[in-house]
Amino acid sequence: MKSPKKSGAPAVEVPWENPLIPNKRLRELYTAMAELRLLEEHIATIQRRAKPSSRLQVNPGEEACRVSAALSLLTDDVTSDPAPGIATRFLRGGKLAGILQSAELDVDATQPVSTELPFAIDPERRLLLAIGAALALASKKKGQLVLANIYPGELTLPEWKPIFRLASAHSAPILFVALPAFGNSPKPGKLAELSTSASVPGIPVDAVDAVALYRVVQESMVRVRAGGGPVLMECVPFQLAGQDPQSSDPVLAMRASLVHRQIADDAWFHSIDTRFTARLKAVKL
């Protein structure tokens, strides 16, 4: 039998794929992050004429934390947010037209739907609502959970402790996601230390590393859904003087990671931006 002829063409290098996070999922993570950033920038432009008190909250830099958690939610999971905004609703499939029209017309776009808890200015009240909702979900025994986005500086460390103790005492199916904190907040990682001391496992994760955040969310949600009790993921911002902006911006960092892994190229990134920008411009305000 003749041996097959050797081709002179160079071998095509196939990108390595992590079985825990397929390349398709990595592209989905980037797409959601990039679209959220574009939406935030668009809304910031729209709301320049609005009163500061009536503006929807836009916080660039939270994309990796928010997307890694939101993309892991199931249809009947419930969310709680620390301020009226658009990120969670958009990431859960909210209509783009409604979000943009609310920003333009200076009306409340954040009236809760069935999977959103009502916003409360008092953080303690809002968190107690989230724990209560989690216990109500637990009684259904369907593996549902509450995703509670929080800011570490909303409460003092002594005020946080009874919140975590209450959630732990009742094995509430709730995932606390502490968004990147700046200004008047505990030192990075302190909230995770405190929650762990209150029997809620606290996991500090680089706020820029979407892949690491996604993996922690996946593992945490498995525990929470199985009745293992609440978990806290603290998104810790690592910013050093003179640091390359790309390494401290979650969207740029994720883009660089996909390029390095040969999962996407400039043409693909351009297509993501172009398509979503066209969607934004197509909305009649």
mmCIF file of C-alpha atoms in Angstrom:
data_model
loop_
_atom_site.group_PDB
_atom_site.id
_atom_site.type_symbol
_atom_site.label_atom_id
_atom_site.label_comp_id
_atom_site.label_asym_id
_atom_site.label_seq_id
_atom_site.Cartn_x
_atom_site.Cartn_y
_atom_site.Cartn_z
ATOM 1 C CA MET A 1 0.000 0.000 0.000
ATOM 2 C CA LYS A 2 1.330 3.388 -0.979
ATOM 3 C CA SER A 3 1.769 5.900 1.794
ATOM 4 C CA PRO A 4 -0.283 9.089 1.384
ATOM 5 C CA LYS A 5 1.482 11.951 -0.303
ATOM 6 C CA LYS A 6 2.733 14.680 1.956
ATOM 7 C CA SER A 7 1.253 18.079 1.302
ATOM 8 C CA GLY A 8 3.594 21.007 0.913
ATOM 9 C CA ALA A 9 1.027 23.350 2.499
ATOM 10 C CA PRO A 10 1.777 24.460 6.056
ATOM 11 C CA ALA A 11 -0.333 22.895 8.779
ATOM 12 C CA VAL A 12 -3.243 25.024 9.955
ATOM 13 C CA GLU A 13 -2.881 25.823 13.620
ATOM 14 C CA VAL A 14 -6.161 25.157 15.413
ATOM 15 C CA PRO A 15 -6.735 27.383 18.467
ATOM 16 C CA TRP A 16 -6.518 25.468 21.720
ATOM 17 C CA GLU A 17 -9.916 25.132 23.364
ATOM 18 C CA ASN A 18 -10.552 24.897 27.085
ATOM 19 C CA PRO A 19 -13.269 22.268 27.619
ATOM 20 C CA LEU A 20 -14.507 24.179 30.677
ATOM 21 C CA ILE A 21 -15.069 27.385 28.697
ATOM 22 C CA PRO A 22 -15.443 26.706 24.943
ATOM 23 C CA ASN A 23 -14.166 29.315 22.514
ATOM 24 C CA LYS A 24 -17.749 30.065 21.485
ATOM 25 C CA ARG A 25 -18.519 31.049 25.068
ATOM 26 C CA LEU A 26 -15.431 33.262 25.233
ATOM 27 C CA ARG A 27 -16.608 35.097 22.131
ATOM 28 C CA GLU A 28 -20.058 35.468 23.719
ATOM 29 C CA LEU A 29 -18.485 36.958 26.836
ATOM 30 C CA TYR A 30 -16.554 39.491 24.772
ATOM 31 C CA THR A 31 -19.575 40.341 22.620
ATOM 32 C CA ALA A 32 -21.743 41.070 25.665
ATOM 33 C CA MET A 33 -18.984 43.154 27.273
ATOM 34 C CA ALA A 34 -18.316 45.169 24.115
ATOM 35 C CA GLU A 35 -22.018 45.781 23.488
ATOM 36 C CA LEU A 36 -22.579 46.847 27.092
ATOM 37 C CA ARG A 37 -19.682 49.317 26.828
ATOM 38 C CA LEU A 38 -21.073 50.755 23.574
ATOM 39 C CA LEU A 39 -24.519 51.036 25.144
ATOM 40 C CA GLU A 40 -23.095 52.791 28.204
ATOM 41 C CA GLU A 41 -21.244 55.294 26.027
ATOM 42 C CA HIS A 42 -24.348 55.899 23.911
ATOM 43 C CA ILE A 43 -26.548 56.488 26.954
ATOM 44 C CA ALA A 44 -23.968 58.815 28.505
ATOM 45 C CA THR A 45 -24.205 60.926 25.339
ATOM 46 C CA ILE A 46 -28.017 60.886 25.349
ATOM 47 C CA GLN A 47 -28.214 61.894 28.996
ATOM 48 C CA ARG A 48 -25.966 64.943 28.850
ATOM 49 C CA ARG A 49 -29.122 67.066 28.810
ATOM 50 C CA ALA A 50 -30.816 65.187 31.651
ATOM 51 C CA LYS A 51 -30.765 66.206 35.301
ATOM 52 C CA PRO A 52 -28.010 64.377 37.203
ATOM 53 C CA SER A 53 -30.582 62.983 39.640
ATOM 54 C CA SER A 54 -32.591 61.373 36.843
ATOM 55 C CA ARG A 55 -29.745 59.822 34.859
ATOM 56 C CA LEU A 56 -29.472 56.072 34.547
ATOM 57 C CA GLN A 57 -26.339 54.828 36.253
ATOM 58 C CA VAL A 58 -23.522 54.026 33.834
ATOM 59 C CA ASN A 59 -20.290 52.590 35.218
ATOM 60 C CA PRO A 60 -17.720 51.585 32.586
ATOM 61 C CA GLY A 61 -15.241 49.120 34.048
ATOM 62 C CA GLU A 62 -17.835 46.772 35.537
ATOM 63 C CA GLU A 63 -18.449 44.883 32.296
ATOM 64 C CA ALA A 64 -16.461 41.735 33.134
ATOM 65 C CA CYS A 65 -18.094 41.353 36.561
ATOM 66 C CA ARG A 66 -21.617 41.978 35.341
ATOM 67 C CA VAL A 67 -21.400 39.904 32.167
ATOM 68 C CA SER A 68 -19.755 36.877 33.799
ATOM 69 C CA ALA A 69 -22.650 36.693 36.260
ATOM 70 C CA ALA A 70 -25.561 37.694 34.019
ATOM 71 C CA LEU A 71 -24.683 35.235 31.254
ATOM 72 C CA SER A 72 -24.857 32.413 33.799
ATOM 73 C CA LEU A 73 -28.399 33.188 34.960
ATOM 74 C CA LEU A 74 -31.362 30.958 34.186
ATOM 75 C CA THR A 75 -34.700 32.344 33.027
ATOM 76 C CA ASP A 76 -36.396 32.291 36.446
ATOM 77 C CA ASP A 77 -33.438 33.559 38.482
ATOM 78 C CA VAL A 78 -33.950 36.920 40.186
ATOM 79 C CA THR A 79 -31.626 39.938 40.324
ATOM 80 C CA SER A 80 -31.002 42.814 42.715
ATOM 81 C CA ASP A 81 -28.964 45.916 41.838
ATOM 82 C CA PRO A 82 -27.372 48.663 43.967
ATOM 83 C CA ALA A 83 -28.672 51.474 41.752
ATOM 84 C CA PRO A 84 -31.162 52.004 38.936
ATOM 85 C CA GLY A 85 -29.377 51.263 35.694
ATOM 86 C CA ILE A 86 -29.463 49.378 32.454
ATOM 87 C CA ALA A 87 -26.731 46.750 32.598
ATOM 88 C CA THR A 88 -28.591 43.788 34.090
ATOM 89 C CA ARG A 89 -31.752 44.339 32.088
ATOM 90 C CA PHE A 90 -29.815 44.665 28.842
ATOM 91 C CA LEU A 91 -27.721 41.568 29.542
ATOM 92 C CA ARG A 92 -30.863 39.563 30.263
ATOM 93 C CA GLY A 93 -32.352 40.427 26.881
ATOM 94 C CA GLY A 94 -34.198 43.669 27.605
ATOM 95 C CA LYS A 95 -35.416 45.542 24.546
ATOM 96 C CA LEU A 96 -32.870 48.067 23.347
ATOM 97 C CA ALA A 97 -35.552 50.519 22.240
ATOM 98 C CA GLY A 98 -37.107 50.665 25.700
ATOM 99 C CA ILE A 99 -33.745 51.221 27.396
ATOM 100 C CA LEU A 100 -32.738 54.028 25.041
ATOM 101 C CA GLN A 101 -36.139 55.708 25.075
ATOM 102 C CA SER A 102 -36.112 55.816 28.864
ATOM 103 C CA ALA A 103 -32.730 57.544 28.814
ATOM 104 C CA GLU A 104 -33.907 60.076 26.227
ATOM 105 C CA LEU A 105 -37.323 60.791 27.739
ATOM 106 C CA ASP A 106 -36.063 61.150 31.306
ATOM 107 C CA VAL A 107 -38.445 58.502 32.676
ATOM 108 C CA ASP A 108 -37.951 55.569 34.991
ATOM 109 C CA ALA A 109 -36.784 52.646 32.880
ATOM 110 C CA THR A 110 -36.049 50.549 35.856
ATOM 111 C CA GLN A 111 -39.563 49.638 36.974
ATOM 112 C CA PRO A 112 -38.926 46.025 37.877
ATOM 113 C CA VAL A 113 -40.037 43.099 35.785
ATOM 114 C CA SER A 114 -40.827 39.733 37.333
ATOM 115 C CA THR A 115 -37.170 38.719 37.593
ATOM 116 C CA GLU A 116 -35.976 42.019 39.106
ATOM 117 C CA LEU A 117 -36.368 43.008 42.726
ATOM 118 C CA PRO A 118 -37.580 46.572 43.384
ATOM 119 C CA PHE A 119 -34.777 49.064 43.904
ATOM 120 C CA ALA A 120 -34.400 50.421 47.432
ATOM 121 C CA ILE A 121 -32.126 53.346 48.278
ATOM 122 C CA ASP A 122 -31.464 51.902 51.727
ATOM 123 C CA PRO A 123 -28.879 49.150 51.065
ATOM 124 C CA GLU A 124 -29.818 47.194 54.185
ATOM 125 C CA ARG A 125 -33.465 47.069 53.137
ATOM 126 C CA ARG A 126 -32.520 46.080 49.605
ATOM 127 C CA LEU A 127 -30.295 43.243 50.820
ATOM 128 C CA LEU A 128 -32.947 41.947 53.209
ATOM 129 C CA LEU A 129 -35.354 41.950 50.261
ATOM 130 C CA ALA A 130 -32.831 39.930 48.259
ATOM 131 C CA ILE A 131 -32.383 37.376 51.049
ATOM 132 C CA GLY A 132 -36.155 37.098 51.480
ATOM 133 C CA ALA A 133 -36.604 36.556 47.750
ATOM 134 C CA ALA A 134 -33.883 33.898 47.792
ATOM 135 C CA LEU A 135 -35.665 32.019 50.582
ATOM 136 C CA ALA A 136 -38.926 32.194 48.629
ATOM 137 C CA LEU A 137 -37.141 30.680 45.629
ATOM 138 C CA ALA A 138 -35.616 27.978 47.824
ATOM 139 C CA SER A 139 -39.087 26.899 48.925
ATOM 140 C CA LYS A 140 -39.916 26.060 45.297
ATOM 141 C CA LYS A 141 -36.983 23.611 45.165
ATOM 142 C CA LYS A 142 -36.260 24.325 41.498
ATOM 143 C CA GLY A 143 -32.632 25.404 41.871
ATOM 144 C CA GLN A 144 -33.349 29.099 41.355
ATOM 145 C CA LEU A 145 -31.186 31.798 42.905
ATOM 146 C CA VAL A 146 -30.860 35.521 43.469
ATOM 147 C CA LEU A 147 -27.948 37.418 41.938
ATOM 148 C CA ALA A 148 -27.312 40.410 44.195
ATOM 149 C CA ASN A 149 -24.917 42.971 42.748
ATOM 150 C CA ILE A 150 -23.500 45.131 45.534
ATOM 151 C CA TYR A 151 -20.871 47.778 46.227
ATOM 152 C CA PRO A 152 -18.574 47.125 49.216
ATOM 153 C CA GLY A 153 -18.840 50.748 50.361
ATOM 154 C CA GLU A 154 -22.634 50.681 50.667
ATOM 155 C CA LEU A 155 -22.284 49.507 54.266
ATOM 156 C CA THR A 156 -19.476 49.481 56.795
ATOM 157 C CA LEU A 157 -17.781 46.157 57.468
ATOM 158 C CA PRO A 158 -19.579 45.791 60.843
ATOM 159 C CA GLU A 159 -22.894 46.421 59.035
ATOM 160 C CA TRP A 160 -22.149 43.791 56.402
ATOM 161 C CA LYS A 161 -21.560 41.003 58.910
ATOM 162 C CA PRO A 162 -25.179 40.472 60.069
ATOM 163 C CA ILE A 163 -26.323 40.487 56.435
ATOM 164 C CA PHE A 164 -23.966 37.637 55.610
ATOM 165 C CA ARG A 165 -24.784 35.794 58.826
ATOM 166 C CA LEU A 166 -28.498 35.964 58.072
ATOM 167 C CA ALA A 167 -28.020 34.643 54.539
ATOM 168 C CA SER A 168 -25.773 31.853 55.800
ATOM 169 C CA ALA A 169 -28.033 30.869 58.706
ATOM 170 C CA HIS A 170 -30.879 30.170 56.286
ATOM 171 C CA SER A 171 -28.708 28.753 53.460
ATOM 172 C CA ALA A 172 -30.238 31.383 51.194
ATOM 173 C CA PRO A 173 -29.602 30.621 47.503
ATOM 174 C CA ILE A 174 -27.951 33.929 46.739
ATOM 175 C CA LEU A 175 -24.770 34.912 44.918
ATOM 176 C CA PHE A 176 -23.422 38.262 46.068
ATOM 177 C CA VAL A 177 -21.279 39.960 43.414
ATOM 178 C CA ALA A 178 -19.285 42.867 44.838
ATOM 179 C CA LEU A 179 -18.637 45.197 41.915
ATOM 180 C CA PRO A 180 -15.289 47.032 41.599
ATOM 181 C CA ALA A 181 -15.121 49.603 44.365
ATOM 182 C CA PHE A 182 -13.259 52.887 44.461
ATOM 183 C CA GLY A 183 -13.254 55.780 46.903
ATOM 184 C CA ASN A 184 -14.925 55.259 50.269
ATOM 185 C CA SER A 185 -14.773 51.461 50.356
ATOM 186 C CA PRO A 186 -12.952 48.781 52.337
ATOM 187 C CA LYS A 187 -9.549 47.701 51.093
ATOM 188 C CA PRO A 188 -9.807 45.216 48.214
ATOM 189 C CA GLY A 189 -10.417 41.708 49.491
ATOM 190 C CA LYS A 190 -11.627 42.804 52.929
ATOM 191 C CA LEU A 191 -15.278 42.127 52.156
ATOM 192 C CA ALA A 192 -14.426 38.575 51.064
ATOM 193 C CA GLU A 193 -12.506 38.065 54.310
ATOM 194 C CA LEU A 194 -15.450 39.338 56.320
ATOM 195 C CA SER A 195 -18.040 37.211 54.523
ATOM 196 C CA THR A 196 -15.901 34.104 54.997
ATOM 197 C CA SER A 197 -15.743 34.822 58.728
ATOM 198 C CA ALA A 198 -19.563 34.993 58.654
ATOM 199 C CA SER A 199 -19.809 31.551 56.962
ATOM 200 C CA VAL A 200 -20.376 32.902 53.455
ATOM 201 C CA PRO A 201 -17.432 31.792 51.281
ATOM 202 C CA GLY A 202 -15.794 34.931 49.897
ATOM 203 C CA ILE A 203 -13.723 34.735 46.720
ATOM 204 C CA PRO A 204 -11.696 37.761 45.541
ATOM 205 C CA VAL A 205 -11.189 37.784 41.760
ATOM 206 C CA ASP A 206 -9.459 40.224 39.410
ATOM 207 C CA ALA A 207 -12.219 42.568 38.197
ATOM 208 C CA VAL A 208 -10.598 42.750 34.749
ATOM 209 C CA ASP A 209 -10.271 38.989 34.143
ATOM 210 C CA ALA A 210 -13.593 37.969 32.582
ATOM 211 C CA VAL A 211 -12.525 34.339 32.167
ATOM 212 C CA ALA A 212 -11.540 33.922 35.819
ATOM 213 C CA LEU A 213 -14.740 35.670 36.911
ATOM 214 C CA TYR A 214 -16.865 33.421 34.710
ATOM 215 C CA ARG A 215 -15.271 30.268 36.116
ATOM 216 C CA VAL A 216 -15.807 31.417 39.698
ATOM 217 C CA VAL A 217 -19.431 32.278 38.915
ATOM 218 C CA GLN A 218 -20.007 28.852 37.367
ATOM 219 C CA GLU A 219 -18.573 26.992 40.352
ATOM 220 C CA SER A 220 -20.367 29.247 42.835
ATOM 221 C CA MET A 221 -23.736 28.873 41.145
ATOM 222 C CA VAL A 222 -23.449 25.088 41.178
ATOM 223 C CA ARG A 223 -22.998 25.254 44.947
ATOM 224 C CA VAL A 224 -25.781 27.782 45.476
ATOM 225 C CA ARG A 225 -28.300 25.942 43.272
ATOM 226 C CA ALA A 226 -27.554 22.655 45.038
ATOM 227 C CA GLY A 227 -28.509 24.118 48.408
ATOM 228 C CA GLY A 228 -24.978 24.785 49.605
ATOM 229 C CA GLY A 229 -25.790 28.293 50.784
ATOM 230 C CA PRO A 230 -24.738 31.783 49.703
ATOM 231 C CA VAL A 231 -21.418 32.792 48.140
ATOM 232 C CA LEU A 232 -19.711 36.164 47.682
ATOM 233 C CA MET A 233 -17.526 36.947 44.665
ATOM 234 C CA GLU A 234 -15.587 40.166 45.214
ATOM 235 C CA CYS A 235 -14.402 41.820 42.000
ATOM 236 C CA VAL A 236 -11.096 43.352 43.040
ATOM 237 C CA PRO A 237 -9.646 46.185 40.927
ATOM 238 C CA PHE A 238 -5.900 45.955 40.469
ATOM 239 C CA GLN A 239 -4.584 49.311 39.259
ATOM 240 C CA LEU A 240 -0.912 50.177 39.335
ATOM 241 C CA ALA A 241 0.752 53.499 38.572
ATOM 242 C CA GLY A 242 1.929 53.655 34.965
ATOM 243 C CA GLN A 243 -0.044 50.534 34.080
ATOM 244 C CA ASP A 244 -0.944 49.894 30.443
ATOM 245 C CA PRO A 245 -4.613 50.987 30.063
ATOM 246 C CA GLN A 246 -5.319 47.751 28.214
ATOM 247 C CA SER A 247 -4.504 45.707 31.302
ATOM 248 C CA SER A 248 -6.914 47.669 33.520
ATOM 249 C CA ASP A 249 -9.830 47.904 31.078
ATOM 250 C CA PRO A 250 -11.892 44.670 31.062
ATOM 251 C CA VAL A 251 -13.078 45.038 27.468
ATOM 252 C CA LEU A 252 -9.588 45.700 26.095
ATOM 253 C CA ALA A 253 -8.109 42.946 28.259
ATOM 254 C CA MET A 254 -10.644 40.404 26.975
ATOM 255 C CA ARG A 255 -9.975 41.489 23.412
ATOM 256 C CA ALA A 256 -6.222 41.001 23.905
ATOM 257 C CA SER A 257 -6.870 37.562 25.398
ATOM 258 C CA LEU A 258 -8.929 36.426 22.393
ATOM 259 C CA VAL A 259 -6.256 37.652 19.996
ATOM 260 C CA HIS A 260 -3.522 35.895 21.974
ATOM 261 C CA ARG A 261 -5.493 32.637 21.910
ATOM 262 C CA GLN A 262 -6.200 33.064 18.181
ATOM 263 C CA ILE A 263 -9.931 32.913 18.853
ATOM 264 C CA ALA A 264 -10.759 36.192 17.079
ATOM 265 C CA ASP A 265 -9.165 38.781 14.820
ATOM 266 C CA ASP A 266 -9.561 42.484 14.058
ATOM 267 C CA ALA A 267 -12.211 41.849 11.409
ATOM 268 C CA TRP A 268 -14.370 39.972 13.904
ATOM 269 C CA PHE A 269 -14.016 42.687 16.560
ATOM 270 C CA HIS A 270 -14.900 45.327 13.975
ATOM 271 C CA SER A 271 -18.024 43.399 12.970
ATOM 272 C CA ILE A 272 -19.210 43.258 16.594
ATOM 273 C CA ASP A 273 -18.835 47.020 17.017
ATOM 274 C CA THR A 274 -20.344 47.832 13.626
ATOM 275 C CA ARG A 275 -23.423 45.648 14.044
ATOM 276 C CA PHE A 276 -24.272 46.906 17.511
ATOM 277 C CA THR A 277 -23.620 50.546 16.639
ATOM 278 C CA ALA A 278 -26.050 50.130 13.745
ATOM 279 C CA ARG A 279 -28.650 48.721 16.156
ATOM 280 C CA LEU A 280 -28.211 51.720 18.446
ATOM 281 C CA LYS A 281 -28.595 54.185 15.585
ATOM 282 C CA ALA A 282 -31.666 52.365 14.275
ATOM 283 C CA VAL A 283 -33.655 53.057 17.453
ATOM 284 C CA LYS A 284 -36.027 55.974 16.872
ATOM 285 C CA LEU A 285 -36.079 58.344 19.838
#
